[in-house]
């Protein structure tokens, strides 16, 4: 798939993120995440995001025409950077056919002592036909990712870094607006904490080109918990 | 489990309905509905609702201590009544260990030419230790179900009968309020079209003793579609 075709398929649609840790989530096995992807496709999504080769591979194989945002979360001692933090991970995901590789592109040091956003340059140099997607947390990250050559930027990490702790729990619409206003030349994805239809529409109103929804669709444990917590709160439990 | 213990377990909690037609929904197989039940349990639900012996059985077996609302949808020519419409279905569900049997208890004729709400009396007569749950559509149904001996009534069918077409698409909070106000002596469940935390809390504010949430948790196809439809609407598609 040509890069422009990929972006055209995604534009103004819903990407569904199919993730889950099988150690704590029965839905998190490769087989069950594929099942979720099937359901998301039947529901009208335009692409997928998945983590780790064992989950990315089967979904990509069954849906070759659906753009796949591949990531590989690898936790390394001494660094907070864990989303696709090295080129070995990228090589594997590209080998599985991912049209888009997302990686941490924040202004933080990875386990190799390099700034995370330099991954964008590395991906573009080695794989010019693959779209490099910058998972960023604030506008500074977005600017650095754009300079490093990212094709796409996504608000994925807002609320999950030390410098965005104040953004926890809610979708970061302000960040989407800022990225749009600065006209950084990247395709903009709103990702993270989209729970309602209103969130989804607002993400677009703020200037997104596409949105990623994960937990609210593919994590029945978290969805149940959200309802139960609201009810418990009502009864002061 | 004693009847009072069952109701006490359910009170002020969330029952999760695990349903799906495997012909159109990959999540609808017995194995995958059991997977959904596992997730719902991990998310903190207090009980389940499931349809057909092949789905009720495995969930009940794995979670013997969680109250199960068993139903069996059987479509019969010449009648609109299809939720557990006869005693053979009840016998099977009781045999599987369901603490609660829900059945259509509307003021409509079933395939045997009897008023649907008479099922409540039949269930109570044959199985005095089982809770009879009346799936009703309006306040008239609720009154008839109470007279027929129902222990529980649920707003399940509001919006799904010819006389409640105006209630389509939204949770029928008014009906919950009416049933509460009339003090009919039944445990009140709000069921149907609870999509948000606000809906869940409002159901309780209107006087519910318990709520059932299904699609919003266990139907990823429908959840995806709901987001996609909202986004499409925003773009005038």
Short mmCIF file of N, CA, C and O in Angstrom, two decimals, chain B residues 91-135:
data_model
loop_
_atom_site.label_atom_id
_atom_site.label_comp_id
_atom_site.label_asym_id
_atom_site.label_seq_id
_atom_site.Cartn_x
_atom_site.Cartn_y
_atom_site.Cartn_z
N UNK B 91 -37.55 -25.41 32.37
CA UNK B 91 -37.03 -26.64 32.97
C UNK B 91 -35.53 -26.78 32.69
O UNK B 91 -34.74 -27.12 33.58
N UNK B 92 -35.16 -26.56 31.45
CA UNK B 92 -33.76 -26.71 31.06
C UNK B 92 -32.87 -25.70 31.80
O UNK B 92 -31.80 -26.06 32.31
N UNK B 93 -33.32 -24.45 31.85
CA UNK B 93 -32.52 -23.41 32.50
C UNK B 93 -32.39 -23.65 34.00
O UNK B 93 -31.32 -23.46 34.59
N UNK B 94 -33.47 -24.11 34.63
CA UNK B 94 -33.41 -24.44 36.06
C UNK B 94 -32.44 -25.60 36.27
O UNK B 94 -31.62 -25.59 37.20
N UNK B 95 -32.49 -26.55 35.36
CA UNK B 95 -31.58 -27.70 35.44
C UNK B 95 -30.12 -27.29 35.37
O UNK B 95 -29.24 -27.98 35.90
N UNK B 96 -29.84 -26.20 34.72
CA UNK B 96 -28.46 -25.71 34.61
C UNK B 96 -28.02 -24.92 35.83
O UNK B 96 -26.88 -24.49 35.92
N UNK B 97 -28.96 -24.69 36.75
CA UNK B 97 -28.58 -24.03 37.99
C UNK B 97 -28.89 -22.54 38.06
O UNK B 97 -28.46 -21.86 38.99
N UNK B 98 -29.65 -22.04 37.10
CA UNK B 98 -29.99 -20.60 37.13
C UNK B 98 -30.79 -20.27 38.38
O UNK B 98 -31.80 -20.91 38.66
N UNK B 99 -30.35 -19.26 39.10
CA UNK B 99 -31.09 -18.80 40.29
C UNK B 99 -32.29 -17.97 39.88
O UNK B 99 -33.26 -17.81 40.64
N UNK B 100 -32.21 -17.37 38.68
CA UNK B 100 -33.25 -16.48 38.18
C UNK B 100 -33.61 -16.90 36.76
O UNK B 100 -32.72 -17.11 35.93
N UNK B 101 -34.89 -17.01 36.50
CA UNK B 101 -35.33 -17.26 35.12
C UNK B 101 -36.10 -16.03 34.67
O UNK B 101 -37.10 -15.64 35.29
N UNK B 102 -35.63 -15.43 33.60
CA UNK B 102 -36.36 -14.30 33.04
C UNK B 102 -37.19 -14.78 31.85
O UNK B 102 -36.75 -15.64 31.09
N UNK B 103 -38.39 -14.21 31.75
CA UNK B 103 -39.26 -14.58 30.64
C UNK B 103 -40.07 -13.34 30.24
O UNK B 103 -40.29 -12.44 31.06
N UNK B 104 -40.48 -13.32 29.00
CA UNK B 104 -41.40 -12.28 28.53
C UNK B 104 -42.63 -12.32 29.43
O UNK B 104 -43.26 -13.37 29.57
N UNK B 105 -42.95 -11.18 30.05
CA UNK B 105 -44.14 -11.13 30.92
C UNK B 105 -45.02 -9.98 30.49
O UNK B 105 -45.65 -9.30 31.32
N UNK B 106 -45.08 -9.77 29.21
CA UNK B 106 -45.92 -8.69 28.68
C UNK B 106 -47.37 -9.16 28.57
O UNK B 106 -47.66 -10.35 28.72
N UNK B 107 -48.21 -8.22 28.26
CA UNK B 107 -49.64 -8.49 28.07
C UNK B 107 -49.89 -8.87 26.61
O UNK B 107 -50.75 -8.32 25.94
N UNK B 108 -49.07 -9.81 26.11
CA UNK B 108 -49.23 -10.27 24.73
C UNK B 108 -49.45 -11.78 24.74
O UNK B 108 -49.12 -12.46 25.72
N UNK B 109 -49.95 -12.29 23.65
CA UNK B 109 -50.20 -13.73 23.58
C UNK B 109 -48.95 -14.46 23.12
O UNK B 109 -48.28 -14.05 22.18
N UNK B 110 -48.64 -15.55 23.81
CA UNK B 110 -47.52 -16.38 23.34
C UNK B 110 -48.02 -17.40 22.30
O UNK B 110 -49.20 -17.39 21.95
N UNK B 111 -47.11 -18.23 21.84
CA UNK B 111 -47.46 -19.16 20.75
C UNK B 111 -48.54 -20.16 21.17
O UNK B 111 -49.22 -20.75 20.33
N UNK B 112 -48.71 -20.36 22.49
CA UNK B 112 -49.76 -21.25 22.98
C UNK B 112 -51.10 -20.55 23.17
O UNK B 112 -52.05 -21.13 23.69
N UNK B 113 -51.14 -19.26 22.81
CA UNK B 113 -52.39 -18.52 22.95
C UNK B 113 -52.65 -18.02 24.36
O UNK B 113 -53.75 -17.57 24.68
N UNK B 114 -51.63 -18.09 25.23
CA UNK B 114 -51.81 -17.59 26.60
C UNK B 114 -51.12 -16.24 26.75
O UNK B 114 -50.15 -15.96 26.05
N UNK B 115 -51.56 -15.45 27.71
CA UNK B 115 -50.88 -14.19 27.99
C UNK B 115 -49.46 -14.51 28.48
O UNK B 115 -49.27 -15.41 29.34
N UNK B 116 -48.52 -13.76 27.98
CA UNK B 116 -47.11 -14.05 28.32
C UNK B 116 -46.86 -14.00 29.82
O UNK B 116 -46.11 -14.82 30.37
N UNK B 117 -47.51 -13.03 30.50
CA UNK B 117 -47.22 -12.87 31.94
C UNK B 117 -47.63 -14.08 32.78
O UNK B 117 -47.15 -14.23 33.93
N UNK B 118 -48.45 -14.96 32.23
CA UNK B 118 -48.84 -16.16 33.00
C UNK B 118 -47.64 -17.08 33.26
O UNK B 118 -47.69 -17.92 34.16
N UNK B 119 -46.58 -16.89 32.50
CA UNK B 119 -45.35 -17.66 32.75
C UNK B 119 -44.83 -17.44 34.16
O UNK B 119 -44.21 -18.33 34.76
N UNK B 120 -45.03 -16.24 34.70
CA UNK B 120 -44.55 -15.95 36.06
C UNK B 120 -45.19 -16.91 37.06
O UNK B 120 -44.52 -17.49 37.92
N UNK B 121 -46.51 -17.07 36.95
CA UNK B 121 -47.23 -17.97 37.84
C UNK B 121 -46.75 -19.40 37.68
O UNK B 121 -46.53 -20.12 38.67
N UNK B 122 -46.58 -19.80 36.42
CA UNK B 122 -46.13 -21.18 36.17
C UNK B 122 -44.75 -21.45 36.75
O UNK B 122 -44.50 -22.50 37.33
N UNK B 123 -43.86 -20.50 36.57
CA UNK B 123 -42.50 -20.68 37.10
C UNK B 123 -42.55 -20.78 38.62
O UNK B 123 -41.95 -21.68 39.23
N UNK B 124 -43.32 -19.88 39.26
CA UNK B 124 -43.39 -19.87 40.73
C UNK B 124 -44.02 -21.17 41.27
O UNK B 124 -43.60 -21.69 42.30
N UNK B 125 -45.01 -21.65 40.57
CA UNK B 125 -45.67 -22.88 41.04
C UNK B 125 -44.74 -24.08 40.97
O UNK B 125 -44.65 -24.88 41.89
N UNK B 126 -44.05 -24.19 39.85
CA UNK B 126 -43.19 -25.37 39.66
C UNK B 126 -41.86 -25.25 40.40
O UNK B 126 -41.31 -26.25 40.86
N UNK B 127 -41.34 -24.03 40.48
CA UNK B 127 -40.01 -23.82 41.09
C UNK B 127 -40.06 -22.70 42.13
O UNK B 127 -39.57 -21.59 41.91
N UNK B 128 -40.64 -22.98 43.27
CA UNK B 128 -40.80 -21.92 44.28
C UNK B 128 -39.46 -21.34 44.77
O UNK B 128 -39.43 -20.22 45.28
N UNK B 129 -38.37 -22.08 44.61
CA UNK B 129 -37.08 -21.59 45.09
C UNK B 129 -36.31 -20.79 44.05
O UNK B 129 -35.22 -20.29 44.32
N UNK B 130 -36.87 -20.71 42.85
CA UNK B 130 -36.22 -19.96 41.78
C UNK B 130 -36.90 -18.59 41.68
O UNK B 130 -38.10 -18.47 41.91
N UNK B 131 -36.12 -17.58 41.37
CA UNK B 131 -36.68 -16.24 41.21
C UNK B 131 -37.23 -16.07 39.80
O UNK B 131 -36.52 -16.34 38.82
N UNK B 132 -38.48 -15.62 39.70
CA UNK B 132 -39.09 -15.39 38.40
C UNK B 132 -38.94 -13.92 38.04
O UNK B 132 -39.37 -13.04 38.80
N UNK B 133 -38.32 -13.66 36.91
CA UNK B 133 -38.04 -12.29 36.49
C UNK B 133 -38.88 -11.95 35.27
O UNK B 133 -38.84 -12.65 34.26
N UNK B 134 -39.64 -10.87 35.39
CA UNK B 134 -40.57 -10.46 34.35
C UNK B 134 -39.90 -9.45 33.42
O UNK B 134 -39.60 -8.34 33.84
N UNK B 135 -39.65 -9.83 32.18
CA UNK B 135 -39.19 -8.87 31.19
C UNK B 135 -40.40 -8.15 30.65
O UNK B 135 -41.24 -8.75 29.96
#
